[in-house]
PDB file of C-alpha atoms and ligand atoms in Angstrom:
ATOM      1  CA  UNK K   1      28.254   1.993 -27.069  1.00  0.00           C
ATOM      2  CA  UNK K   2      27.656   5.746 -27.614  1.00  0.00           C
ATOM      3  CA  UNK K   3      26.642   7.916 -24.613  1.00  0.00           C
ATOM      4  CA  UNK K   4      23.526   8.897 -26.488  1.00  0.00           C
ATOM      5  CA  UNK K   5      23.263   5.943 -29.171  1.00  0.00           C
ATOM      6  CA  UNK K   6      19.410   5.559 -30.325  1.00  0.00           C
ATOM      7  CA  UNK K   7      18.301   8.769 -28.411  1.00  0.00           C
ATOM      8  CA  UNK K   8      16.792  11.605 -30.858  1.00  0.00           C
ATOM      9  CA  UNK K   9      17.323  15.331 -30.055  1.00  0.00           C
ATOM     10  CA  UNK K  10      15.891  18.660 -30.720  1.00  0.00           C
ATOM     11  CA  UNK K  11      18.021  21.244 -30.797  1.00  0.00           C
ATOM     12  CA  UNK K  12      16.721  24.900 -31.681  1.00  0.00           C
ATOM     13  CA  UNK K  13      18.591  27.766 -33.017  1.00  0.00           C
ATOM     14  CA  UNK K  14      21.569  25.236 -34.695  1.00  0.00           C
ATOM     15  CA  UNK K  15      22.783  27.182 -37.482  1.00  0.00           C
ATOM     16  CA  UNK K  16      25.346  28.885 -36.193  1.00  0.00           C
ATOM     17  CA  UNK K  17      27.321  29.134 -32.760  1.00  0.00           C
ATOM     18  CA  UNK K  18      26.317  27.839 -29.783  1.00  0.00           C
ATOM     19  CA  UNK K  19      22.837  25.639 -31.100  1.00  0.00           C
ATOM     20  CA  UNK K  20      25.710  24.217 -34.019  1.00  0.00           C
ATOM     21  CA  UNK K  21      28.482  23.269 -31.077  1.00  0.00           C
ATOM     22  CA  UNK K  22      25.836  21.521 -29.088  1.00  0.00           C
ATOM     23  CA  UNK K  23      24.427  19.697 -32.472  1.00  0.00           C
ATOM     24  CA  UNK K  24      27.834  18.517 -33.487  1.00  0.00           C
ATOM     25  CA  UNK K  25      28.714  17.331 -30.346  1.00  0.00           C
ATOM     26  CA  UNK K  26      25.353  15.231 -29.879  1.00  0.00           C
ATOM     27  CA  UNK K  27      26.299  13.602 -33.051  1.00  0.00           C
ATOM     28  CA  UNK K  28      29.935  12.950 -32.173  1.00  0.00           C
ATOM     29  CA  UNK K  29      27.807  11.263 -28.925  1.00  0.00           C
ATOM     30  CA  UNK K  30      25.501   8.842 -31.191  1.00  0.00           C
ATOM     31  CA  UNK K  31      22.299  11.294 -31.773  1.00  0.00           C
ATOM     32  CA  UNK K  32      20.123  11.327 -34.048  1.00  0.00           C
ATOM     33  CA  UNK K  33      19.476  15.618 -34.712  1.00  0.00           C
ATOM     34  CA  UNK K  34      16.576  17.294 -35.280  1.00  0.00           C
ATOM     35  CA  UNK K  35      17.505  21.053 -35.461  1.00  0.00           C
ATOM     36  CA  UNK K  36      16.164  24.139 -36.419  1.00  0.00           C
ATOM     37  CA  UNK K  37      16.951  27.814 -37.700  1.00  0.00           C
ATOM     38  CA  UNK K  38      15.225  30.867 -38.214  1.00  0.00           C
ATOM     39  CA  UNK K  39      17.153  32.084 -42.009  1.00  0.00           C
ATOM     40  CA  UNK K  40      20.173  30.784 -42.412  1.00  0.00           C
ATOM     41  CA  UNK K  41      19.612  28.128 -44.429  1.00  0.00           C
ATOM     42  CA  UNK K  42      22.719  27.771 -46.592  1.00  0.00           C
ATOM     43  CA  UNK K  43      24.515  27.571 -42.950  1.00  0.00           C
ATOM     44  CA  UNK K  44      21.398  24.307 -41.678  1.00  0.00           C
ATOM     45  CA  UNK K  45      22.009  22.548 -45.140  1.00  0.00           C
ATOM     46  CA  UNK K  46      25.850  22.324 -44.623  1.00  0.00           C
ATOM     47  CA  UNK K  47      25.019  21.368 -40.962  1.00  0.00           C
ATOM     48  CA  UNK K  48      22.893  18.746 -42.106  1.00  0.00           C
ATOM     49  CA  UNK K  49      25.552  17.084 -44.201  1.00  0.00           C
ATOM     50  CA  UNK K  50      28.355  17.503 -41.571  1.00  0.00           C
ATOM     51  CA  UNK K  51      26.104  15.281 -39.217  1.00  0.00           C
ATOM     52  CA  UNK K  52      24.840  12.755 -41.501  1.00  0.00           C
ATOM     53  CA  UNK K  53      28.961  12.185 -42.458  1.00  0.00           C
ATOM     54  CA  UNK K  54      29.292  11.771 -38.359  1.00  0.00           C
ATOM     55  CA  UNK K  55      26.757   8.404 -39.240  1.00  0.00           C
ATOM     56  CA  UNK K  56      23.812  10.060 -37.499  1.00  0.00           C
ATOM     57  CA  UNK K  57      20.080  10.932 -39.348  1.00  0.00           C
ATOM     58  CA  UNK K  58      20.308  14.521 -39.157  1.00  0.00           C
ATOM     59  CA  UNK K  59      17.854  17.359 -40.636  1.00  0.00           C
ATOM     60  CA  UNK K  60      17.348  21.304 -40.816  1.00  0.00           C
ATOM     61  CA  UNK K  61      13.792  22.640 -40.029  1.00  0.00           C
ATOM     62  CA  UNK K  62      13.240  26.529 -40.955  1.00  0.00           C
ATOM     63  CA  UNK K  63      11.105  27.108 -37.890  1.00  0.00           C
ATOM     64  CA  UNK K  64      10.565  30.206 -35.615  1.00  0.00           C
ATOM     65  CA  UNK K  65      10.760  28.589 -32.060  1.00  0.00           C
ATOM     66  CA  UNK K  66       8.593  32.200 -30.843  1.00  0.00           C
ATOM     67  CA  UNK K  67       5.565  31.008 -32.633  1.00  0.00           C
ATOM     68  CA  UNK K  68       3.460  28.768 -30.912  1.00  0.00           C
ATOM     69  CA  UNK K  69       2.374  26.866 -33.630  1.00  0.00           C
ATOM     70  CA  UNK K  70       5.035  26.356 -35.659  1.00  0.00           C
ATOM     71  CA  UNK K  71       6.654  24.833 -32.521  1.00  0.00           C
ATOM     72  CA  UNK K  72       3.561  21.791 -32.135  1.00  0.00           C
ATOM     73  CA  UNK K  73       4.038  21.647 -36.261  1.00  0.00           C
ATOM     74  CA  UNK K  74       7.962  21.090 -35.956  1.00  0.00           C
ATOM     75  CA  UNK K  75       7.923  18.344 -33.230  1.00  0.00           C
ATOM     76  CA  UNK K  76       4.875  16.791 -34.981  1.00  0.00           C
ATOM     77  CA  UNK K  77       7.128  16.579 -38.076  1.00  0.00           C
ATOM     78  CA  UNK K  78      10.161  15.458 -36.046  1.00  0.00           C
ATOM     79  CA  UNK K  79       7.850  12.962 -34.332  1.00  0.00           C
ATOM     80  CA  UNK K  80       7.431  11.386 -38.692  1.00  0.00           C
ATOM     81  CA  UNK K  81      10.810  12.056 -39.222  1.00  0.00           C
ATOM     82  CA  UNK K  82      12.772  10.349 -36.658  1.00  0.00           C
ATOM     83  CA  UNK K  83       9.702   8.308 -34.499  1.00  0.00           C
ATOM     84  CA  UNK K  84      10.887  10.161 -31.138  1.00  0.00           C
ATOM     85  CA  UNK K  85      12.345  12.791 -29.185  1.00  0.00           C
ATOM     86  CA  UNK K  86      13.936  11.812 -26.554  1.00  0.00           C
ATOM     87  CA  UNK K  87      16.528  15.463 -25.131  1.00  0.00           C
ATOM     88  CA  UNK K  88      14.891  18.820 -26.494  1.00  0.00           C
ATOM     89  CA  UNK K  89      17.701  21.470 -26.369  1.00  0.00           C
ATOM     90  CA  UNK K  90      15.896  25.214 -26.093  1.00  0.00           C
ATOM     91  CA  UNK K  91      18.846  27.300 -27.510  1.00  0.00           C
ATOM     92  CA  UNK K  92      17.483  29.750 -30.104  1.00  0.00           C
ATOM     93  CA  UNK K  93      18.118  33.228 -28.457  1.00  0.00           C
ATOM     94  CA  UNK K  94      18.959  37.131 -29.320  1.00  0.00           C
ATOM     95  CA  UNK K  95      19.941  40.121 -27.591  1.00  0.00           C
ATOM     96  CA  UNK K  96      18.645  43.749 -28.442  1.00  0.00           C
ATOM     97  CA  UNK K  97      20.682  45.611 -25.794  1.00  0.00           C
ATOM     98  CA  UNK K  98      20.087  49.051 -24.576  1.00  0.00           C
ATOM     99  CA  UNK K  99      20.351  51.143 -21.312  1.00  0.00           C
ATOM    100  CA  UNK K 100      16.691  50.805 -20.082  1.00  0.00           C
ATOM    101  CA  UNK K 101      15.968  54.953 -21.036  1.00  0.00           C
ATOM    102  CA  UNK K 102      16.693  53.901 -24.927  1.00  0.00           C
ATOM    103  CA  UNK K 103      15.400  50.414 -24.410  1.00  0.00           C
ATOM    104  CA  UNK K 104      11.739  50.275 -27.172  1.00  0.00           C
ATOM    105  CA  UNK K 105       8.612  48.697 -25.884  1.00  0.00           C
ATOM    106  CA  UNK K 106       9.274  46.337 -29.126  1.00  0.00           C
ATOM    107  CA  UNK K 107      12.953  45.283 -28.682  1.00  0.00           C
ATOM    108  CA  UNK K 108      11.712  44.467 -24.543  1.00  0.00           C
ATOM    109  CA  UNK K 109       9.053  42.391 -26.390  1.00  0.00           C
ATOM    110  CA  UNK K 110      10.810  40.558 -29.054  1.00  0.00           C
ATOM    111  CA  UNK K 111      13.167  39.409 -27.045  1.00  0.00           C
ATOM    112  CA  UNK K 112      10.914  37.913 -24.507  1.00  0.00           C
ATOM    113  CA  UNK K 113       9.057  36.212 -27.205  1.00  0.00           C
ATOM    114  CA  UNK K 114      11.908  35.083 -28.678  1.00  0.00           C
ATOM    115  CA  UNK K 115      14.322  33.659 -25.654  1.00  0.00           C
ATOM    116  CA  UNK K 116      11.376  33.023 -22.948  1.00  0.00           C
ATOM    117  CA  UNK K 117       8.151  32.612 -24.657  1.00  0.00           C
ATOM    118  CA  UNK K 118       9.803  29.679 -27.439  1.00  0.00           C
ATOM    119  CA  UNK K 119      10.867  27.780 -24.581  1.00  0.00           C
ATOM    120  CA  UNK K 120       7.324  27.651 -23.647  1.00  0.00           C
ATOM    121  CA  UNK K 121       6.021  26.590 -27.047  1.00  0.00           C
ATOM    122  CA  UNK K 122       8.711  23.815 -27.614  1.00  0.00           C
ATOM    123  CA  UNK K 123       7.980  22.235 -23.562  1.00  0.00           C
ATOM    124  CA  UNK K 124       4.412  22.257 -24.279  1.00  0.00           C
ATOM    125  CA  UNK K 125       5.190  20.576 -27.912  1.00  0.00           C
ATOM    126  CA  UNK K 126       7.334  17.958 -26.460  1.00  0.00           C
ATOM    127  CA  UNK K 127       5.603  16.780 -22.940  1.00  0.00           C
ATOM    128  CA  UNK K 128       3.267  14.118 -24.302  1.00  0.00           C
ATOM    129  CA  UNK K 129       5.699  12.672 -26.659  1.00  0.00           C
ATOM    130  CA  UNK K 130       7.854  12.596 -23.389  1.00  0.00           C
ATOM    131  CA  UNK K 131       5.079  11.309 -20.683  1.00  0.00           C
ATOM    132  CA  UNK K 132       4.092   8.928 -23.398  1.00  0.00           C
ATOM    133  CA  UNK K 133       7.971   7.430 -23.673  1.00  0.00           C
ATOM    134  CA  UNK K 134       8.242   7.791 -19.514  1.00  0.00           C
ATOM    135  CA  UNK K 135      11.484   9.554 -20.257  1.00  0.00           C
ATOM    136  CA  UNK K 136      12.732  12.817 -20.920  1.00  0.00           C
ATOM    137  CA  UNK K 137      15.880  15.390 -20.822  1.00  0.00           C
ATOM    138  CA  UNK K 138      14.995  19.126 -21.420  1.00  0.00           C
ATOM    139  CA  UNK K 139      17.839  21.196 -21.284  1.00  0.00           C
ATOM    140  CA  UNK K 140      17.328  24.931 -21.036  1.00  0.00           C
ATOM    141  CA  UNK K 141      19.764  27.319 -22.280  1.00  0.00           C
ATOM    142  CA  UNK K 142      19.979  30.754 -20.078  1.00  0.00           C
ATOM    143  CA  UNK K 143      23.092  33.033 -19.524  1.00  0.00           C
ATOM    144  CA  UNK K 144      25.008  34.201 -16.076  1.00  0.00           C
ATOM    145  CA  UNK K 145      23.065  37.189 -17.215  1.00  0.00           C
ATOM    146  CA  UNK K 146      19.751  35.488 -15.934  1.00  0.00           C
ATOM    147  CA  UNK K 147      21.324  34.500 -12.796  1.00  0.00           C
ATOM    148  CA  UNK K 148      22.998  38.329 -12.021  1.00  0.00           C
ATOM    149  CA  UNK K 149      21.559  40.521 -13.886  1.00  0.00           C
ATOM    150  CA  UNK K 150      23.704  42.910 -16.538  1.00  0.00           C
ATOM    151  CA  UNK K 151      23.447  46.936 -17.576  1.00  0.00           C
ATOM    152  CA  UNK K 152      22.040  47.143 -20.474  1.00  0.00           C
ATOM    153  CA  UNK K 153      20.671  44.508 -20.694  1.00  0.00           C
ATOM    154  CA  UNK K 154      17.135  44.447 -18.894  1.00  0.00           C
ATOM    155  CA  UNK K 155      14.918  42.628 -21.385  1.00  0.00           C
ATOM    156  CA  UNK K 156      17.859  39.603 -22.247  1.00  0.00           C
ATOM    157  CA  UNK K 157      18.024  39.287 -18.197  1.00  0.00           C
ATOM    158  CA  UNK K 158      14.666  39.067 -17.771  1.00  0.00           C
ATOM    159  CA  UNK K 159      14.245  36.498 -20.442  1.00  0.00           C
ATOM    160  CA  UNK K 160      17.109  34.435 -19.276  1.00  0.00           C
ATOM    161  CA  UNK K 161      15.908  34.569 -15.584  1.00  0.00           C
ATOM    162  CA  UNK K 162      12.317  33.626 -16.718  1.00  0.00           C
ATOM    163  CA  UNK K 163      14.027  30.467 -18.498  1.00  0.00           C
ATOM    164  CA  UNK K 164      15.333  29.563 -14.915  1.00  0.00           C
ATOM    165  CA  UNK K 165      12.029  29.873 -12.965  1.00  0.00           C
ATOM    166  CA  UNK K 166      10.235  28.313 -15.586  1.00  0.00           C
ATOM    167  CA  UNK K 167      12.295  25.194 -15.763  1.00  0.00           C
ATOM    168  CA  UNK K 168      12.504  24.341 -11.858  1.00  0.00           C
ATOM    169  CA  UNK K 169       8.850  24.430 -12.241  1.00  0.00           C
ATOM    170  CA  UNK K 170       9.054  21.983 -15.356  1.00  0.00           C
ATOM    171  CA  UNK K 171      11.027  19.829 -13.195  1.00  0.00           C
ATOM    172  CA  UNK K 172       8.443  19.500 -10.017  1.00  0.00           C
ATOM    173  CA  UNK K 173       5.896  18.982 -12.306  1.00  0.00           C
ATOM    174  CA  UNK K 174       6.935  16.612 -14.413  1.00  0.00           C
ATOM    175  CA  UNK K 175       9.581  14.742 -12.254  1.00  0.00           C
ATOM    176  CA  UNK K 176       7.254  11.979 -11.646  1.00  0.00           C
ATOM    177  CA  UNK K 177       6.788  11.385 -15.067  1.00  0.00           C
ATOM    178  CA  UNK K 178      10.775  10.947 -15.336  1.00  0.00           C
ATOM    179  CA  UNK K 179      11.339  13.545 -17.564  1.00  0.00           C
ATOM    180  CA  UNK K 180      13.571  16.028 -16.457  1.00  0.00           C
ATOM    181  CA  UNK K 181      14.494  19.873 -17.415  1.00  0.00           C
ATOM    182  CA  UNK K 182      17.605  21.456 -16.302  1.00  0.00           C
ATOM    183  CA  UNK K 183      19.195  24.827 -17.550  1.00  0.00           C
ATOM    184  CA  UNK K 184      22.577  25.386 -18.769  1.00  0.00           C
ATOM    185  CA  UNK K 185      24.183  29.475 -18.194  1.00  0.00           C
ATOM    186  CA  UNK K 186      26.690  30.227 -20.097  1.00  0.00           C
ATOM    187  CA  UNK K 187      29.301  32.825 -19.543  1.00  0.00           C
ATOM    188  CA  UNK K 188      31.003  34.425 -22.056  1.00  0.00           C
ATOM    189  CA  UNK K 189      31.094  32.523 -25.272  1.00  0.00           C
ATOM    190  CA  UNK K 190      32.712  33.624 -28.534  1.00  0.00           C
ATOM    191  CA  UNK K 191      29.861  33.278 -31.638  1.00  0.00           C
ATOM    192  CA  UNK K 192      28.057  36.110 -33.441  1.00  0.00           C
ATOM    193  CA  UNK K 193      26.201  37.309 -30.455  1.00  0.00           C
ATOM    194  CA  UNK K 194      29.166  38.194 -28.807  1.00  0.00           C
ATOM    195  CA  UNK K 195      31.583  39.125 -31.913  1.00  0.00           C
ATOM    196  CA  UNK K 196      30.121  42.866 -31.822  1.00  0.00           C
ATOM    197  CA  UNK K 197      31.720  43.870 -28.479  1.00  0.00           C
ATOM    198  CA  UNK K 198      34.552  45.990 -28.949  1.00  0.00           C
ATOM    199  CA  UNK K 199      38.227  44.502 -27.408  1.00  0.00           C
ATOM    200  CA  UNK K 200      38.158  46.223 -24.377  1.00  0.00           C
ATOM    201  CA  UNK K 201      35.052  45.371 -23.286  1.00  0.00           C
ATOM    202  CA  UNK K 202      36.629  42.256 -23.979  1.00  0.00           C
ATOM    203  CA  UNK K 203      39.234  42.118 -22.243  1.00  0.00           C
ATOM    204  CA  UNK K 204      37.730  43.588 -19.046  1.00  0.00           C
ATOM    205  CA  UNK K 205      35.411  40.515 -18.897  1.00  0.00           C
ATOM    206  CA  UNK K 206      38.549  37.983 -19.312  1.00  0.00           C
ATOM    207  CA  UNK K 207      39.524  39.655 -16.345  1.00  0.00           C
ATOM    208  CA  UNK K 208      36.871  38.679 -14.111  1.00  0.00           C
ATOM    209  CA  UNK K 209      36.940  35.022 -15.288  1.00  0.00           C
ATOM    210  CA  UNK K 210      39.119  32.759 -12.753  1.00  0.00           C
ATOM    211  CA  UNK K 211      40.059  30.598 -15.933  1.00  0.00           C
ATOM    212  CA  UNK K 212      40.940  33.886 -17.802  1.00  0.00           C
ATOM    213  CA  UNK K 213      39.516  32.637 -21.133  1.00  0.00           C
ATOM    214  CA  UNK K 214      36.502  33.277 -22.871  1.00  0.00           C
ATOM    215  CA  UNK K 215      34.271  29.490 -23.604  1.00  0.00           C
ATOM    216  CA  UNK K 216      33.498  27.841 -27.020  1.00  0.00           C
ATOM    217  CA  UNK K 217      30.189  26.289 -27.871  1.00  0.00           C
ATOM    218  CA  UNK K 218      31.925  23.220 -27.624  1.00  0.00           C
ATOM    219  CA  UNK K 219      32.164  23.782 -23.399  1.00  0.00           C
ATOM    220  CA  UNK K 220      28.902  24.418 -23.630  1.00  0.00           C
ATOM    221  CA  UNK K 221      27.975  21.271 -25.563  1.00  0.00           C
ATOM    222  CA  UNK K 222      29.678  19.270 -23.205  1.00  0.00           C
ATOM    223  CA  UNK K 223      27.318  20.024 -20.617  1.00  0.00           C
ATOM    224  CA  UNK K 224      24.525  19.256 -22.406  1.00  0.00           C
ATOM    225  CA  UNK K 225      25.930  16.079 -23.129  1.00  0.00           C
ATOM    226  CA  UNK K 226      25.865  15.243 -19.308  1.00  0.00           C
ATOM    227  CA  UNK K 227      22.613  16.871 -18.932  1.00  0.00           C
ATOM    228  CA  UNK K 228      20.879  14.930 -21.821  1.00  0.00           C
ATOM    229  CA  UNK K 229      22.614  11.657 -21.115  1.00  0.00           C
ATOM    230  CA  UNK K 230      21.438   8.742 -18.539  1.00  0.00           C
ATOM    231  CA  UNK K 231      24.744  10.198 -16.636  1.00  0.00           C
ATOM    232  CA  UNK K 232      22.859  12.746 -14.979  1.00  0.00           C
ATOM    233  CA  UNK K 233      19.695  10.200 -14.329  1.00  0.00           C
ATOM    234  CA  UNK K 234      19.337  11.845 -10.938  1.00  0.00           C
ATOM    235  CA  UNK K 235      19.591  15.356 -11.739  1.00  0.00           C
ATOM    236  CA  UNK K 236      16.795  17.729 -12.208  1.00  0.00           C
ATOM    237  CA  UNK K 237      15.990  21.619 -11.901  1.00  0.00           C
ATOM    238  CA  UNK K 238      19.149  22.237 -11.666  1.00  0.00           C
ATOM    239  CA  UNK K 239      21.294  25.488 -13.049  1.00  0.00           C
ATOM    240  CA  UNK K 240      24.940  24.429 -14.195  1.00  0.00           C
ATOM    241  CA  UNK K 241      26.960  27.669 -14.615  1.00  0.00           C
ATOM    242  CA  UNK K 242      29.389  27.015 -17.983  1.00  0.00           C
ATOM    243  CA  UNK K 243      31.106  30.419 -16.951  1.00  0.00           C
ATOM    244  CA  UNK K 244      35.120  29.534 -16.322  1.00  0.00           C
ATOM    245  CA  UNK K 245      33.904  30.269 -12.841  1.00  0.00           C
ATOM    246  CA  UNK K 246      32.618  33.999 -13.163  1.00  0.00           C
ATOM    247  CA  UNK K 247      29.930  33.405 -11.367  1.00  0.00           C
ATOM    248  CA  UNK K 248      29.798  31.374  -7.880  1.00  0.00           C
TER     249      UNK K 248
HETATM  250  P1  LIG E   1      23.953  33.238 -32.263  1.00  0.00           P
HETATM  251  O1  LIG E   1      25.329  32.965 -32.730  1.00  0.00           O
HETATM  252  O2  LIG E   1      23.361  34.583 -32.512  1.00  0.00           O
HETATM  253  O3  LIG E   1      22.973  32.105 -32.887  1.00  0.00           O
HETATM  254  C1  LIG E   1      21.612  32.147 -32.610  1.00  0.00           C
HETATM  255  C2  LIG E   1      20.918  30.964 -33.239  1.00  0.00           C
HETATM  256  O4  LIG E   1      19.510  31.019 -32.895  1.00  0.00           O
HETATM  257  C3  LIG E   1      20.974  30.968 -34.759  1.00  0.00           C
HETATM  258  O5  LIG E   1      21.071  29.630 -35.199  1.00  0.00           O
HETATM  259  C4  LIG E   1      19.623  31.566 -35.156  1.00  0.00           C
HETATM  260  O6  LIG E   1      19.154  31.149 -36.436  1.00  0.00           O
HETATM  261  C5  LIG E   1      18.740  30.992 -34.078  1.00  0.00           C
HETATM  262  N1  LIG E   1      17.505  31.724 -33.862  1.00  0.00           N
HETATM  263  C6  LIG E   1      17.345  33.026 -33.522  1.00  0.00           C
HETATM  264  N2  LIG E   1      16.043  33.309 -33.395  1.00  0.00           N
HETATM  265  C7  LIG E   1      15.359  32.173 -33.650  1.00  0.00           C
HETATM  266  C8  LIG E   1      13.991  31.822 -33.672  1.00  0.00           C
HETATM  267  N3  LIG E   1      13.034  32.718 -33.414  1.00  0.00           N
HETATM  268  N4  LIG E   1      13.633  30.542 -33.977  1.00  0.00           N
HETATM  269  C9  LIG E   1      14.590  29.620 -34.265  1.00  0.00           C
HETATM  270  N5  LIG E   1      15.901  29.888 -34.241  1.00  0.00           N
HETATM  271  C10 LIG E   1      16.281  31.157 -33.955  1.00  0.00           C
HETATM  272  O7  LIG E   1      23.805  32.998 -30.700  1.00  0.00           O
HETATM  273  P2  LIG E   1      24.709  32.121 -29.687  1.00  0.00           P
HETATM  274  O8  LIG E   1      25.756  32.996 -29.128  1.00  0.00           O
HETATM  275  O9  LIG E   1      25.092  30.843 -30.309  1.00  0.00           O
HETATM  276  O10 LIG E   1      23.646  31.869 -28.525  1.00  0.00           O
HETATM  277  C11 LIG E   1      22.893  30.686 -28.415  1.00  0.00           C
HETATM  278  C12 LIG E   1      22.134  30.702 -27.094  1.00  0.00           C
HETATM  279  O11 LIG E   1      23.054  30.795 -26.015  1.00  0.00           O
HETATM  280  C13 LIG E   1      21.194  31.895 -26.945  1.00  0.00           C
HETATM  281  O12 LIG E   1      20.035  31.500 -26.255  1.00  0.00           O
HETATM  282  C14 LIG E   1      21.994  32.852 -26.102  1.00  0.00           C
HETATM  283  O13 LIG E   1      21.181  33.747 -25.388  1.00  0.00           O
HETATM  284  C15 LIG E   1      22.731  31.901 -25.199  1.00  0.00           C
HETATM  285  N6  LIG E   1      23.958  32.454 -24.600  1.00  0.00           N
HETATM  286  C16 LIG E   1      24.988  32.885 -25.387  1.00  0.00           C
HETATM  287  C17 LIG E   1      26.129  33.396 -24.773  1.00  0.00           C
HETATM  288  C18 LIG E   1      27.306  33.869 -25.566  1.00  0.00           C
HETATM  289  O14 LIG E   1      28.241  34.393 -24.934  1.00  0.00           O
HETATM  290  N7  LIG E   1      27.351  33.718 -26.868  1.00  0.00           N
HETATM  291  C19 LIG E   1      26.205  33.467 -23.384  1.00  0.00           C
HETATM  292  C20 LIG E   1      25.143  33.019 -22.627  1.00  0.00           C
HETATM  293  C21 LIG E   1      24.021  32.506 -23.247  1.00  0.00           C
HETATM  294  P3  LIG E   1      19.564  31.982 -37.780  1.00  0.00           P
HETATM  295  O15 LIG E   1      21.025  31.699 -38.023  1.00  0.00           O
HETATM  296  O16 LIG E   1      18.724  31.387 -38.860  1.00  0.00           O
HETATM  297  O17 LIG E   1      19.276  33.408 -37.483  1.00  0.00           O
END
């Protein structure tokens, strides 16, 4: 059997990179996949058909993870769909970088809204579902920036820090309801959000990774597959660095 056979997961922010690594590899493990996407929706369809061919029932949701109630509306229409939700993956994130002098009172804003505030809106959407089922993974995704902080990068920090304080809180309360939230920080992980930085930025960061390589979604997707799986049964409110050991 399937590490994650019968299970249903939520993954947000699946159209490309990361959110697509993690929902391939939940398939490959047996899950059914509920995932969302803000506009790409050429990219969701052919995601949708690559899992369904892995023998999994898979769909796309166009759904804005910031907005509170599209959030309750999505799970409530996962909830028809697939009957339960059993591992919520909060992955939808962006970056508007700037030193903190050019940094706009919007771009601070949006980004909290978008990386901190959906995580929020989806934990809230999910809990009774959860308590009602006795059983629950949440897994969090934040970024070694959240854990040490990075010029230039003041709001995305903040966000990804907030994701951290906000789960081990998730986790205490909700522990004895056996539903448990953990985060996963990734390091440096080639996909869109990172394709803009030029090669010597690069190549400076390679340098301060003991495995001297940059990650792949699919690193990151293993994780989650511990993390979501009856493997990690005892582990809660944890923060599992997926870094290549850049930060310890
Ligand atoms: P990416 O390639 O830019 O993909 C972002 C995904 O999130 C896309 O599927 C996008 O949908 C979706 N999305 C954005 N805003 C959304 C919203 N409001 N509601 C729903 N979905 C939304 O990013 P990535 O590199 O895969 O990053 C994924 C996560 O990992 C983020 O939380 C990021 O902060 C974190 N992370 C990344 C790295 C890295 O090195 N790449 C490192 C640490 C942490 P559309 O395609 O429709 O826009």
């Amino acid at each position: 059997m399937k590490l994650l056979e019968g299970k249903t997961v939520i993954v947000t922010g699946a159209s490309r990179g990361i959110g697509k690594g993690i929902a391939e590899k939940m398939a490959e493990a047996g899950a059914h996949v509920a995932f969302t996407y803000r506009s790409s929706s050429d990219k969701a369809l052919v995601l949708e058909k690559a899992l369904k061919e892995k023998g999994v029932k898979a769909k796309a949701y166009q759904s804005d993870a910031a907005d509170f109630e599209q959030a309750q509306e999505l799970v409530k229409q996962v909830l028809e769909d697939f009957g339960q939700v059993d591992i919520l993956i909060n992955n939808a994130g962006i970056t508007k970088d700037n030193l903190l002098m050019r940094m706009r009172e919007e771009d601070f804003d949006e980004v909290i809204r978008v990386n901190l505030k959906s995580v929020f809106n989806m934990t809230k959407a999910v809990l009774r579902p959860m308590m009602k089922q006795r059983k629950g993974s949440i897994i969090n995704i934040s970024s070694v920036v959240g854990v040490r902080g990075n010029a230039g990068q003041a709001n995305y920090a903040a966000s990804k820090a907030g994701i951290i304080g906000f789960s081990k809180s998730v986790a205490q309360e909700l522990g004895s309801r056996n539903i448990r939230c953990n985060v996963v920080a990734p390091g440096f992980i080639e996909t869109e959000m990172t394709s803009a930085l030029d090669e010597k930025i690069l190549e400076e960061w390679k340098k301060q990774i003991p495995l001297r390589r940059t990650g792949t979604p699919e690193d990151v997707a293993n994780a989650c597959i511990f993390l979501a799986s009856d493997l990690s049964d005892y582990v809660t409110g944890q923060v599992l660095l997926v870094d290549g050991g850049m930060v310890m």
